[in-house]
């Protein structure tokens, strides 16, 4: 019998998606290092290998969902689902292959076309089916635009303490919360870069110091993503803002702890180091 504990160790529900397993494993590697915790690393590695094996088995024989035939379902539900399905599939397509603007425009169009904006006047069945479809797009599609994800969470209140989703599937709520924090972190990087581009280096240093202690960066994975994207962006400057780069180096301790940066983008890390040599010697 397969060992199901591997999924708990990785913080995942059983899935045939190898990408999700590898991402979870990579995240946990950042805090479970073989030189610091050999037993924990070995347990993590075994969980990863077991999950990958189970994933391949699922892919060979995918479970068939138990869905009653249309003849046993409410005809109105069948009709409403058929009406919404192509729109949900288009939203999924635009999140994976389209721009954020296209995905958001389509979402707005669906809300208007089916009269779903008015909480009092909208059809409860359509709203329920639409929410099911949106949850699928927000959680199961490989790529989601940040604005689209925020809109979904806001529309349906999935993060609220008393939401049905939190009661039924708290792991999904936790995942959504992590994604929102990641989006906030990336937005913060963009804001810092805008300050630098406008010549406001000192203001950017002050804001960076605030962010280093901010709640949005409490989660280790989110903090590492923020640091990595900031480092990559700085490495791309022809004339790197040296004082700001030095502040980042000090605030986040990159001199002594930069493994996550090297793993994220080795070339960018080397370029960053080359460009800040006038200020810092590695």
XYZ file of N, CA and C in Angstrom:
846
model
N 0.847 -1.197 0.000
C 0.000 0.000 0.000
C 0.880 1.244 0.000
N 0.583 2.241 -0.848
C 1.407 3.456 -0.890
C 1.419 4.178 0.451
N 2.555 4.745 0.781
C 2.699 5.532 2.009
C 2.174 6.939 1.752
N 1.037 7.281 2.371
C 0.408 8.578 2.121
C 1.017 9.692 2.971
N 1.910 9.343 3.904
C 2.504 10.367 4.753
C 3.408 11.308 3.968
N 3.875 10.839 2.799
C 4.778 11.686 2.013
C 4.112 13.007 1.633
N 2.800 12.978 1.412
C 2.089 14.187 1.001
C 2.026 15.195 2.141
N 1.830 14.692 3.366
C 1.836 15.584 4.530
C 3.211 16.212 4.706
N 4.251 15.416 4.486
C 5.618 15.938 4.638
C 5.897 17.059 3.643
N 5.325 16.940 2.448
C 5.523 17.948 1.418
C 4.499 19.079 1.490
N 3.472 18.911 2.335
C 2.435 19.936 2.449
C 1.522 19.998 1.249
N 1.284 18.831 0.634
C 0.460 18.771 -0.576
C -0.651 17.750 -0.419
N -1.709 17.948 -1.190
C -2.700 16.900 -1.378
C -2.179 15.994 -2.489
N -2.511 14.700 -2.495
C -2.037 13.816 -3.562
C -2.354 14.385 -4.939
N -1.366 14.410 -5.801
C -1.535 15.025 -7.114
C -0.668 14.321 -8.149
N -1.127 14.224 -9.394
C -0.280 13.689 -10.467
C 0.623 14.757 -11.082
N 0.526 15.988 -10.603
C 1.280 17.098 -11.172
C 2.695 17.120 -10.595
N 3.657 16.638 -11.379
C 5.037 16.562 -10.909
C 5.623 17.948 -10.646
N 5.156 18.952 -11.379
C 5.663 20.305 -11.166
C 5.348 20.791 -9.757
N 4.130 20.510 -9.283
C 3.746 20.924 -7.935
C 4.622 20.237 -6.891
N 4.910 18.946 -7.111
C 5.740 18.189 -6.169
C 7.157 18.765 -6.131
N 7.700 19.050 -7.303
C 9.062 19.598 -7.364
C 9.134 20.977 -6.733
N 8.083 21.796 -6.946
C 8.073 23.129 -6.338
C 8.026 23.031 -4.816
N 7.184 22.122 -4.306
C 7.090 21.952 -2.852
C 8.417 21.460 -2.285
N 9.038 20.530 -2.981
C 10.330 19.990 -2.536
C 11.389 21.094 -2.521
N 11.418 21.895 -3.577
C 12.405 22.979 -3.661
C 12.200 23.995 -2.534
N 10.933 24.307 -2.226
C 10.662 25.257 -1.148
C 11.174 24.725 0.192
N 10.916 23.443 0.445
C 11.305 22.859 1.726
C 12.809 22.687 1.838
N 13.482 22.520 0.715
C 14.943 22.395 0.739
C 15.604 23.646 1.323
N 14.945 24.792 1.153
C 15.525 26.042 1.634
C 15.649 26.060 3.153
N 14.780 25.299 3.829
C 14.808 25.299 5.293
C 15.221 23.943 5.870
N 15.482 22.970 5.005
C 15.915 21.640 5.455
C 17.190 21.292 4.706
N 18.308 21.734 5.230
C 19.574 21.564 4.534
C 20.317 20.340 5.074
N 20.908 19.554 4.186
C 21.557 18.307 4.616
C 22.666 18.515 5.631
N 23.399 19.625 5.504
C 24.509 19.847 6.428
C 24.023 20.263 7.820
N 22.811 20.803 7.908
C 22.274 21.264 9.186
C 21.325 20.253 9.823
N 20.596 19.526 9.012
C 19.599 18.568 9.509
C 19.596 17.338 8.609
N 20.616 16.483 8.731
C 20.712 15.322 7.828
C 19.517 14.377 7.914
N 18.976 14.175 9.123
C 17.824 13.279 9.262
C 16.582 13.879 8.615
N 16.380 15.184 8.831
C 15.234 15.846 8.218
C 15.340 15.868 6.707
N 16.564 16.099 6.217
C 16.772 16.100 4.768
C 16.488 14.727 4.188
N 16.949 13.669 4.858
C 16.713 12.310 4.362
C 15.216 12.003 4.330
N 14.493 12.428 5.378
C 13.046 12.194 5.408
C 12.355 12.960 4.286
N 12.813 14.193 4.037
C 12.238 14.995 2.956
C 12.518 14.348 1.605
N 13.730 13.866 1.422
C 14.096 13.243 0.144
C 13.266 11.981 -0.109
N 13.083 11.173 0.931
C 12.275 9.960 0.787
C 10.821 10.313 0.467
N 10.306 11.370 1.120
C 8.930 11.797 0.838
C 8.804 12.256 -0.610
N 9.801 12.991 -1.081
C 9.800 13.465 -2.479
C 9.790 12.295 -3.448
N 10.660 11.315 -3.227
C 10.741 10.166 -4.133
C 9.447 9.359 -4.119
N 8.859 9.194 -2.925
C 7.604 8.449 -2.837
C 6.477 9.200 -3.543
N 6.426 10.516 -3.370
C 5.382 11.322 -4.010
C 5.534 11.285 -5.534
N 6.763 11.337 -6.019
C 6.986 11.271 -7.466
C 6.546 9.920 -8.022
N 6.806 8.856 -7.269
C 6.372 7.525 -7.723
C 4.841 7.442 -7.753
N 4.212 7.913 -6.674
C 2.748 7.878 -6.644
C 2.162 8.760 -7.743
N 2.810 9.880 -8.023
C 2.351 10.771 -9.087
C 2.350 10.061 -10.433
N 3.437 9.310 -10.706
C 3.501 8.593 -11.986
C 2.425 7.526 -12.078
N 2.105 6.894 -10.941
C 1.033 5.892 -10.937
C -0.318 6.545 -11.211
N -0.536 7.709 -10.623
C -1.792 8.428 -10.865
C -1.922 8.819 -12.334
N -0.809 9.197 -12.945
C -0.843 9.620 -14.345
C -1.201 8.457 -15.263
N -0.737 7.251 -14.882
C -1.052 6.074 -15.713
C -2.517 5.690 -15.599
N -3.043 5.772 -14.382
C -4.439 5.381 -14.154
C -5.156 6.501 -13.421
N -5.462 7.585 -14.110
C -6.107 8.720 -13.442
C -7.453 8.326 -12.856
N -7.726 8.763 -11.623
C -9.022 8.443 -11.019
C -10.156 9.104 -11.783
N -11.220 8.395 -11.946
C -12.394 8.915 -12.628
C -13.355 9.518 -11.626
N -13.632 10.786 -11.732
C -14.565 11.398 -10.781
C -15.957 10.791 -10.899
N -16.571 10.663 -9.755
C -17.925 10.108 -9.734
C -18.899 11.250 -9.997
N -19.353 11.341 -11.216
C -20.291 12.383 -11.610
C -21.573 11.726 -12.113
N -22.686 12.051 -11.523
C -23.921 11.437 -11.989
C -24.185 11.820 -13.433
N -24.754 10.909 -14.210
C -25.087 11.240 -15.599
C -26.080 12.392 -15.654
N -26.051 13.103 -16.780
C -26.932 14.267 -16.913
C -28.396 13.925 -16.677
N -28.750 12.684 -17.000
C -30.156 12.289 -16.844
C -30.584 12.273 -15.385
N -29.609 12.162 -14.451
C -29.935 12.123 -13.029
C -29.732 13.483 -12.352
N -29.300 14.462 -13.112
C -29.045 15.779 -12.540
C -30.204 16.720 -12.846
N -30.256 17.784 -12.080
C -31.252 18.823 -12.319
C -31.001 19.404 -13.710
N -31.981 19.336 -14.609
C -31.778 19.842 -15.981
C -31.310 21.292 -16.010
N -31.773 22.078 -15.070
C -31.369 23.485 -15.043
C -29.882 23.613 -14.707
N -29.386 22.754 -13.816
C -27.963 22.784 -13.468
C -27.116 22.369 -14.662
N -27.561 21.340 -15.382
C -26.842 20.884 -16.582
C -26.775 22.009 -17.611
N -27.896 22.686 -17.797
C -27.952 23.777 -18.772
C -27.051 24.935 -18.357
N -27.089 25.300 -17.076
C -26.282 26.411 -16.586
C -24.794 26.085 -16.676
N -24.443 24.857 -16.367
C -23.037 24.444 -16.443
C -22.529 24.493 -17.882
N -23.348 24.024 -18.804
C -22.964 24.064 -20.214
C -22.818 25.504 -20.707
N -23.636 26.390 -20.154
C -23.584 27.796 -20.543
C -22.298 28.466 -20.047
N -21.886 28.119 -18.829
C -20.725 28.759 -18.224
C -19.399 28.139 -18.652
N -19.403 26.841 -18.969
C -18.140 26.132 -19.191
C -17.210 26.814 -20.189
N -17.689 27.196 -21.375
C -16.751 27.814 -22.331
C -16.131 29.117 -21.810
N -16.854 29.837 -20.973
C -16.323 31.080 -20.423
C -15.240 30.785 -19.373
N -15.474 29.758 -18.557
C -14.475 29.367 -17.569
C -13.210 28.875 -18.273
N -13.396 28.084 -19.314
C -12.237 27.571 -20.064
C -11.467 28.709 -20.718
N -12.177 29.737 -21.171
C -11.503 30.887 -21.768
C -10.711 31.656 -20.706
N -11.279 31.778 -19.508
C -10.554 32.435 -18.421
C -9.275 31.672 -18.088
N -9.363 30.343 -18.082
C -8.176 29.529 -17.823
C -7.128 29.744 -18.909
N -7.578 29.759 -20.152
C -6.663 29.952 -21.285
C -5.957 31.315 -21.201
N -6.713 32.347 -20.872
C -6.121 33.683 -20.812
C -5.141 33.825 -19.652
N -5.379 33.095 -18.572
C -4.429 33.136 -17.462
C -3.129 32.433 -17.808
N -3.220 31.397 -18.611
C -2.012 30.659 -18.983
C -1.289 31.284 -20.166
N -2.042 31.831 -21.122
C -1.432 32.252 -22.380
C -1.670 33.725 -22.730
N -2.604 34.373 -22.064
C -2.930 35.757 -22.386
C -2.297 36.735 -21.419
N -2.623 37.997 -21.619
C -2.115 39.039 -20.725
C -3.054 39.204 -19.531
N -2.558 39.904 -18.522
C -3.390 40.193 -17.353
C -4.600 41.028 -17.756
N -4.389 41.970 -18.663
C -5.480 42.838 -19.114
C -6.577 42.025 -19.804
N -6.175 41.053 -20.601
C -7.158 40.213 -21.304
C -7.948 39.354 -20.332
N -7.257 38.778 -19.364
C -7.936 37.928 -18.380
C -8.922 38.736 -17.549
N -8.529 39.932 -17.137
C -9.403 40.762 -16.321
C -10.594 41.273 -17.138
N -10.356 41.615 -18.408
C -11.458 42.077 -19.260
C -12.482 40.967 -19.457
N -12.009 39.742 -19.622
C -12.925 38.608 -19.787
C -13.724 38.371 -18.504
N -13.068 38.466 -17.370
C -13.768 38.295 -16.088
C -14.868 39.333 -15.940
N -14.556 40.579 -16.241
C -15.560 41.649 -16.147
C -16.717 41.377 -17.100
N -16.404 40.876 -18.293
C -17.448 40.598 -19.283
C -18.373 39.481 -18.819
N -17.820 38.456 -18.184
C -18.633 37.341 -17.684
C -19.558 37.825 -16.570
N -19.028 38.619 -15.667
C -19.853 39.144 -14.574
C -21.037 39.941 -15.114
N -20.791 40.722 -16.154
C -21.863 41.530 -16.743
C -22.841 40.670 -17.543
N -22.302 39.731 -18.335
C -23.151 38.931 -19.218
C -24.148 38.083 -18.450
N -23.756 37.611 -17.270
C -24.632 36.717 -16.510
C -25.258 37.403 -15.292
N -25.119 38.723 -15.228
C -25.748 39.467 -14.141
C -25.286 39.044 -12.767
N -23.966 38.841 -12.611
C -23.437 38.309 -11.358
C -22.878 39.373 -10.422
N -22.971 40.633 -10.810
C -22.431 41.685 -9.956
C -23.336 41.987 -8.760
N -24.625 41.913 -8.989
C -25.599 42.288 -7.958
C -25.864 41.103 -7.040
N -25.420 41.195 -5.799
C -25.568 40.085 -4.854
C -27.027 39.729 -4.600
N -27.902 40.706 -4.713
C -29.331 40.464 -4.448
C -30.022 39.853 -5.659
N -29.723 40.357 -6.839
C -30.469 39.938 -8.013
C -29.893 38.774 -8.799
N -28.677 38.346 -8.499
C -28.059 37.293 -9.320
C -28.659 35.923 -9.032
N -28.540 35.034 -9.994
C -29.043 33.667 -9.884
C -28.114 32.869 -8.966
N -28.614 32.332 -7.849
C -27.751 31.594 -6.905
C -27.062 30.389 -7.544
N -27.770 29.671 -8.430
C -27.168 28.497 -9.064
C -26.017 28.900 -9.980
N -26.243 29.942 -10.798
C -25.175 30.426 -11.671
C -23.975 30.896 -10.852
N -24.248 31.575 -9.759
C -23.169 32.077 -8.906
C -22.353 30.928 -8.319
N -23.058 29.883 -7.866
C -22.363 28.729 -7.291
C -21.493 28.035 -8.330
N -22.035 27.825 -9.523
C -21.270 27.175 -10.585
C -20.107 28.054 -11.046
N -20.338 29.351 -11.087
C -19.278 30.276 -11.463
C -18.154 30.238 -10.428
N -18.517 30.191 -9.148
C -17.502 30.120 -8.092
C -16.696 28.830 -8.210
N -17.367 27.712 -8.476
C -16.652 26.448 -8.647
C -15.634 26.556 -9.782
N -16.067 27.165 -10.893
C -15.174 27.324 -12.029
C -14.012 28.247 -11.719
N -14.281 29.341 -11.026
C -13.227 30.290 -10.682
C -12.217 29.680 -9.709
N -12.705 28.851 -8.787
C -11.799 28.200 -7.852
C -10.856 27.260 -8.600
N -11.402 26.579 -9.597
C -10.563 25.704 -10.430
C -9.502 26.512 -11.156
N -9.887 27.618 -11.755
C -8.927 28.439 -12.488
C -7.858 28.981 -11.536
N -8.275 29.481 -10.378
C -7.333 30.113 -9.452
C -6.378 29.119 -8.800
N -6.808 27.885 -8.637
C -5.978 26.922 -7.896
C -5.299 25.877 -8.767
N -5.912 25.501 -9.873
C -5.398 24.366 -10.632
C -4.701 24.745 -11.929
N -4.814 25.985 -12.348
C -4.136 26.413 -13.558
C -2.691 26.763 -13.209
N -1.754 26.361 -14.065
C -0.328 26.509 -13.755
C 0.063 27.966 -13.511
N -0.534 28.877 -14.258
C -0.174 30.292 -14.108
C -1.436 31.124 -13.922
N -1.398 32.002 -12.957
C -2.517 32.917 -12.741
C -1.984 34.326 -12.606
N -2.594 35.250 -13.320
C -2.206 36.649 -13.156
C -2.600 37.118 -11.759
N -1.736 37.911 -11.146
C -1.961 38.325 -9.761
C -3.283 39.075 -9.592
N -3.587 39.976 -10.522
C -4.827 40.760 -10.401
C -6.042 39.851 -10.493
N -5.966 38.832 -11.332
C -7.077 37.895 -11.481
C -7.271 37.109 -10.185
N -6.177 36.647 -9.605
C -6.269 35.902 -8.351
C -6.864 36.773 -7.249
N -6.404 38.017 -7.163
C -6.950 38.925 -6.152
C -8.451 39.121 -6.349
N -8.854 39.248 -7.605
C -10.273 39.458 -7.898
C -11.099 38.257 -7.459
N -10.595 37.046 -7.730
C -11.316 35.841 -7.324
C -11.466 35.750 -5.819
N -10.380 36.005 -5.106
C -10.419 35.951 -3.641
C -11.382 36.995 -3.092
N -11.378 38.184 -3.671
C -12.262 39.252 -3.207
C -13.727 38.949 -3.519
N -13.988 38.448 -4.723
C -15.375 38.171 -5.131
C -16.064 37.165 -4.217
N -15.324 36.110 -3.865
C -15.963 34.997 -3.158
C -15.598 34.918 -1.680
N -14.742 35.822 -1.208
C -14.414 35.853 0.217
C -13.756 34.588 0.723
N -12.953 33.940 -0.114
C -12.342 32.659 0.272
C -11.418 32.772 1.475
N -10.838 33.966 1.678
C -9.891 34.116 2.785
C -10.559 34.522 4.091
N -11.867 34.774 4.060
C -12.567 35.201 5.274
C -12.576 34.081 6.319
N -12.558 34.423 7.601
C -12.497 33.401 8.660
C -13.645 32.393 8.608
N -14.825 32.842 8.177
C -15.984 31.944 8.178
C -16.338 31.429 6.789
N -15.432 31.515 5.838
C -15.741 31.071 4.476
C -15.908 29.554 4.429
N -16.763 29.091 3.519
C -16.974 27.652 3.375
C -15.678 26.956 2.964
N -14.848 27.640 2.191
C -13.610 27.029 1.713
C -12.640 26.809 2.867
N -12.565 27.780 3.767
C -11.669 27.625 4.923
C -12.123 26.461 5.794
N -13.436 26.295 5.917
C -13.951 25.209 6.735
C -13.713 23.854 6.071
N -13.855 23.793 4.763
C -13.779 22.514 4.046
C -12.361 22.168 3.616
N -11.578 23.171 3.233
C -10.259 22.894 2.662
C -9.267 23.980 3.090
N -8.844 23.956 4.357
C -7.939 25.004 4.848
C -6.600 25.047 4.119
N -6.140 23.907 3.580
C -4.862 23.908 2.855
C -4.947 24.761 1.596
N -6.090 24.717 0.933
C -6.259 25.550 -0.261
C -6.261 27.021 0.121
N -6.898 27.351 1.233
C -6.910 28.746 1.709
C -5.490 29.196 2.047
N -4.728 28.319 2.695
C -3.341 28.649 3.011
C -2.542 28.896 1.732
N -2.783 28.071 0.723
C -2.072 28.230 -0.551
C -2.437 29.556 -1.209
N -3.730 29.883 -1.182
C -4.158 31.159 -1.748
C -3.512 32.329 -1.002
N -3.445 32.210 0.319
C -2.814 33.260 1.109
C -1.344 33.430 0.742
N -0.662 32.315 0.530
C 0.742 32.369 0.131
C 0.891 33.045 -1.223
N 0.020 32.697 -2.166
C 0.079 33.311 -3.499
C -0.163 34.821 -3.435
N -1.083 35.240 -2.561
C -1.348 36.667 -2.428
C -0.140 37.394 -1.831
N 0.506 36.766 -0.856
C 1.710 37.368 -0.282
C 2.822 37.442 -1.326
N 2.928 36.414 -2.170
C 3.919 36.452 -3.243
C 3.632 37.618 -4.197
N 2.349 37.793 -4.512
C 1.965 38.897 -5.394
C 2.310 40.242 -4.753
N 2.051 40.370 -3.446
C 2.390 41.612 -2.739
C 3.897 41.858 -2.773
N 4.665 40.779 -2.603
C 6.120 40.911 -2.590
C 6.644 41.362 -3.954
N 6.119 40.779 -5.015
C 6.557 41.156 -6.359
C 6.149 42.592 -6.690
N 4.980 42.985 -6.204
C 4.535 44.367 -6.404
C 5.463 45.325 -5.665
N 5.919 44.919 -4.489
C 6.840 45.755 -3.721
C 8.176 45.913 -4.460
N 8.631 44.835 -5.108
C 9.860 44.929 -5.910
C 9.678 45.959 -7.029
N 8.535 45.889 -7.713
C 8.266 46.837 -8.806
C 8.269 48.284 -8.302
N 7.699 48.491 -7.115
C 7.646 49.846 -6.556
C 9.051 50.359 -6.211
N 9.902 49.482 -5.699
C 11.273 49.872 -5.397
C 12.032 50.234 -6.674
N 11.846 49.440 -7.705
C 12.524 49.702 -8.975
C 12.050 51.024 -9.578
N 10.753 51.314 -9.419
C 10.227 52.588 -9.929
C 10.893 53.760 -9.217
N 11.097 53.639 -7.902
C 11.783 54.696 -7.156
C 13.207 54.880 -7.674
N 13.890 53.770 -7.906
C 15.265 53.849 -8.399
C 15.312 54.477 -9.786
N 14.368 54.091 -10.637
C 14.344 54.640 -11.995
C 14.068 56.141 -11.996
N 13.378 56.603 -10.953
C 13.076 58.032 -10.848
C 14.171 58.805 -10.104
N 15.258 58.100 -9.764
C 16.371 58.755 -9.085
C 16.184 58.911 -7.592
N 15.191 58.213 -7.019
C 14.904 58.329 -5.579
C 15.581 57.190 -4.819
N 16.907 57.103 -4.912
C 17.615 55.971 -4.314
C 17.503 55.974 -2.792
N 17.625 57.114 -2.162
C 17.553 57.171 -0.705
C 16.166 56.777 -0.210
N 15.137 57.229 -0.911
C 13.773 56.852 -0.551
C 13.583 55.345 -0.700
N 14.163 54.775 -1.750
C 14.067 53.326 -1.971
C 14.782 52.559 -0.856
N 15.895 53.089 -0.353
C 16.622 52.435 0.745
C 15.775 52.427 2.013
N 15.105 53.548 2.283
C 14.226 53.633 3.463
C 13.078 52.631 3.341
N 12.487 52.554 2.152
C 11.376 51.620 1.939
C 11.854 50.174 2.027
N 13.055 49.891 1.536
C 13.606 48.544 1.620
C 13.793 48.131 3.077
N 14.267 49.057 3.894
C 14.441 48.758 5.320
C 13.106 48.453 5.985
N 12.068 49.181 5.585
C 10.737 48.916 6.139
C 10.250 47.539 5.717
N 10.439 47.203 4.442
C 9.978 45.917 3.929
C 10.702 44.741 4.585
N 11.958 44.944 4.925
C 12.737 43.864 5.536
C 12.117 43.390 6.843
N 11.340 44.270 7.486
C 10.675 43.925 8.756
C 9.164 43.790 8.602
N 8.666 43.883 7.370
C 7.218 43.905 7.156
C 6.609 42.510 7.215
N 5.309 42.495 7.526
C 4.581 41.224 7.661
C 4.561 40.442 6.360
N 4.543 41.149 5.239
C 4.438 40.465 3.955
C 5.620 39.534 3.708
N 6.754 39.790 4.368
C 7.949 38.970 4.150
C 8.239 38.017 5.309
N 7.255 37.783 6.173
C 7.464 36.866 7.291
C 7.657 35.441 6.795
N 6.854 35.042 5.803
C 6.979 33.700 5.255
C 8.322 33.550 4.541
N 9.036 32.479 4.828
C 10.382 32.283 4.274
C 10.354 32.198 2.756
N 9.389 31.476 2.199
C 9.316 31.327 0.747
C 9.052 32.668 0.072
N 8.152 33.454 0.643
C 7.833 34.767 0.080
C 9.052 35.679 0.176
N 9.731 35.638 1.318
C 10.924 36.476 1.509
C 12.006 36.114 0.490
N 12.216 34.819 0.294
C 13.221 34.384 -0.682
C 12.842 34.806 -2.096
N 11.553 34.732 -2.427
C 11.112 35.176 -3.749
C 11.367 36.666 -3.922
N 11.025 37.448 -2.912
C 11.254 38.891 -2.958
C 12.740 39.186 -3.158
N 13.578 38.559 -2.343
C 15.026 38.787 -2.443
C 15.549 38.400 -3.823
N 15.109 37.245 -4.314
C 15.619 36.748 -5.595
C 15.216 37.666 -6.745
N 13.951 38.084 -6.771
C 13.504 38.957 -7.857
C 14.171 40.329 -7.770
N 14.404 40.799 -6.551
C 15.101 42.073 -6.383
C 16.538 41.955 -6.894
N 17.215 40.863 -6.529
C 18.587 40.651 -6.978
C 18.673 40.563 -8.494
N 17.756 39.796 -9.104
C 17.761 39.653 -10.560
C 17.568 41.019 -11.225
N 16.638 41.801 -10.707
C 16.370 43.121 -11.285
C 17.584 44.038 -11.154
N 18.236 43.999 -10.008
C 19.421 44.837 -9.813
C 20.553 44.411 -10.748
N 20.662 43.120 -11.000
C 21.734 42.621 -11.866
C 21.579 43.116 -13.300
N 20.378 43.564 -13.668
C 20.113 43.985 -15.041
C 20.416 45.467 -15.284
N 20.721 46.216 -14.226
C 21.039 47.633 -14.381
C 22.406 47.799 -15.052
N 22.483 48.686 -16.033
C 23.784 49.022 -16.619
C 24.643 49.747 -15.590
N 24.027 50.689 -14.896
C 24.700 51.394 -13.802
C 23.952 51.078 -12.512
N 24.389 50.040 -11.851
C 23.662 49.555 -10.675
C 23.687 50.603 -9.567
N 22.550 50.846 -8.910
C 22.530 51.788 -7.782
C 23.267 51.170 -6.591
N 24.529 51.542 -6.440
C 25.411 50.852 -5.501
C 24.971 50.973 -4.045
N 24.514 52.140 -3.638
C 24.115 52.304 -2.233
C 22.888 51.444 -1.916
N 21.956 51.406 -2.843
C 20.770 50.567 -2.634
C 21.162 49.096 -2.627
N 22.008 48.685 -3.575
C 22.445 47.288 -3.630
C 23.184 46.909 -2.354
N 24.010 47.822 -1.844
C 24.710 47.556 -0.593
C 23.755 47.427 0.584
N 22.690 48.245 0.573
C 21.680 48.156 1.634
C 20.979 46.806 1.589
N 20.653 46.337 0.390
C 20.015 45.023 0.247
C 20.938 43.923 0.736
N 22.208 44.025 0.382
C 23.198 43.037 0.799
C 23.271 42.935 2.324
N 23.220 44.095 2.990
C 23.311 44.129 4.451
C 22.006 43.704 5.120
N 20.893 44.274 4.667
C 19.604 44.002 5.305
C 19.217 42.528 5.237
N 19.535 41.868 4.128
C 19.118 40.478 3.953
C 20.265 39.477 4.135
N 21.432 39.981 4.541
C 22.538 39.087 4.857
C 23.011 38.245 3.693
N 23.033 38.828 2.507
C 23.375 38.035 1.324
C 24.827 37.567 1.299
N 25.695 38.238 2.057
C 27.092 37.804 2.051
C 27.245 36.422 2.682
N 26.498 36.165 3.756
C 26.650 34.883 4.448
C 25.588 33.865 4.017
N 24.487 34.322 3.465
C 23.388 33.412 3.113
C 22.841 33.801 1.741
N 23.404 33.205 0.718
C 22.966 33.555 -0.637
C 22.710 32.326 -1.506
N 22.608 31.174 -0.850
C 22.372 29.951 -1.607
C 21.078 30.024 -2.407
N 20.026 30.560 -1.778
C 18.733 30.635 -2.470
C 18.804 31.554 -3.679
N 19.659 32.566 -3.637
C 19.807 33.475 -4.769
C 20.549 32.794 -5.915
N 21.586 32.068 -5.570
C 22.352 31.344 -6.590
C 21.497 30.279 -7.263
N 20.695 29.580 -6.472
C 19.844 28.531 -7.034
C 18.742 29.126 -7.910
N 18.247 30.288 -7.529
C 17.149 30.914 -8.266
C 17.597 31.353 -9.645
N 18.768 31.990 -9.719
C 19.262 32.475 -11.016
C 20.783 32.632 -10.922
N 21.538 31.567 -11.188
C 23.002 31.610 -11.031
C 23.665 32.724 -11.839
N 23.241 32.909 -13.092
C 23.864 33.933 -13.932
C 23.624 35.332 -13.369
N 22.406 35.586 -12.919
C 22.091 36.902 -12.363
C 22.899 37.156 -11.091
N 23.061 36.126 -10.267
C 23.834 36.298 -9.034
C 25.291 36.643 -9.352
N 25.860 35.966 -10.334
C 27.238 36.282 -10.720
C 27.350 37.706 -11.268
N 26.368 38.100 -12.070
C 26.378 39.448 -12.632
C 26.198 40.494 -11.535
N 25.336 40.212 -10.578
C 25.137 41.119 -9.446
C 26.450 41.293 -8.681
N 27.114 40.181 -8.387
C 28.384 40.251 -7.672
C 29.432 41.036 -8.429
N 29.463 40.854 -9.749
C 30.439 41.577 -10.563
C 30.185 43.084 -10.506
N 28.915 43.473 -10.555
C 28.586 44.892 -10.632
C 28.757 45.635 -9.307
N 28.690 44.919 -8.185
C 28.820 45.622 -6.905
C 30.223 45.506 -6.330
N 31.154 44.962 -7.086
C 32.538 44.847 -6.593
C 33.141 46.184 -6.175
N 32.802 47.306 -6.863
C 33.353 48.584 -6.386
C 32.956 48.920 -4.964
N 31.873 48.302 -4.487
C 31.369 48.610 -3.146
C 31.632 47.486 -2.161
N 31.428 46.247 -2.621
C 31.492 45.086 -1.740
C 32.438 44.056 -2.332
N 33.268 43.485 -1.515
C 34.131 42.379 -1.950
C 33.562 41.093 -1.403
N 33.213 40.159 -2.303
C 32.659 38.866 -1.863
C 33.787 37.962 -1.381
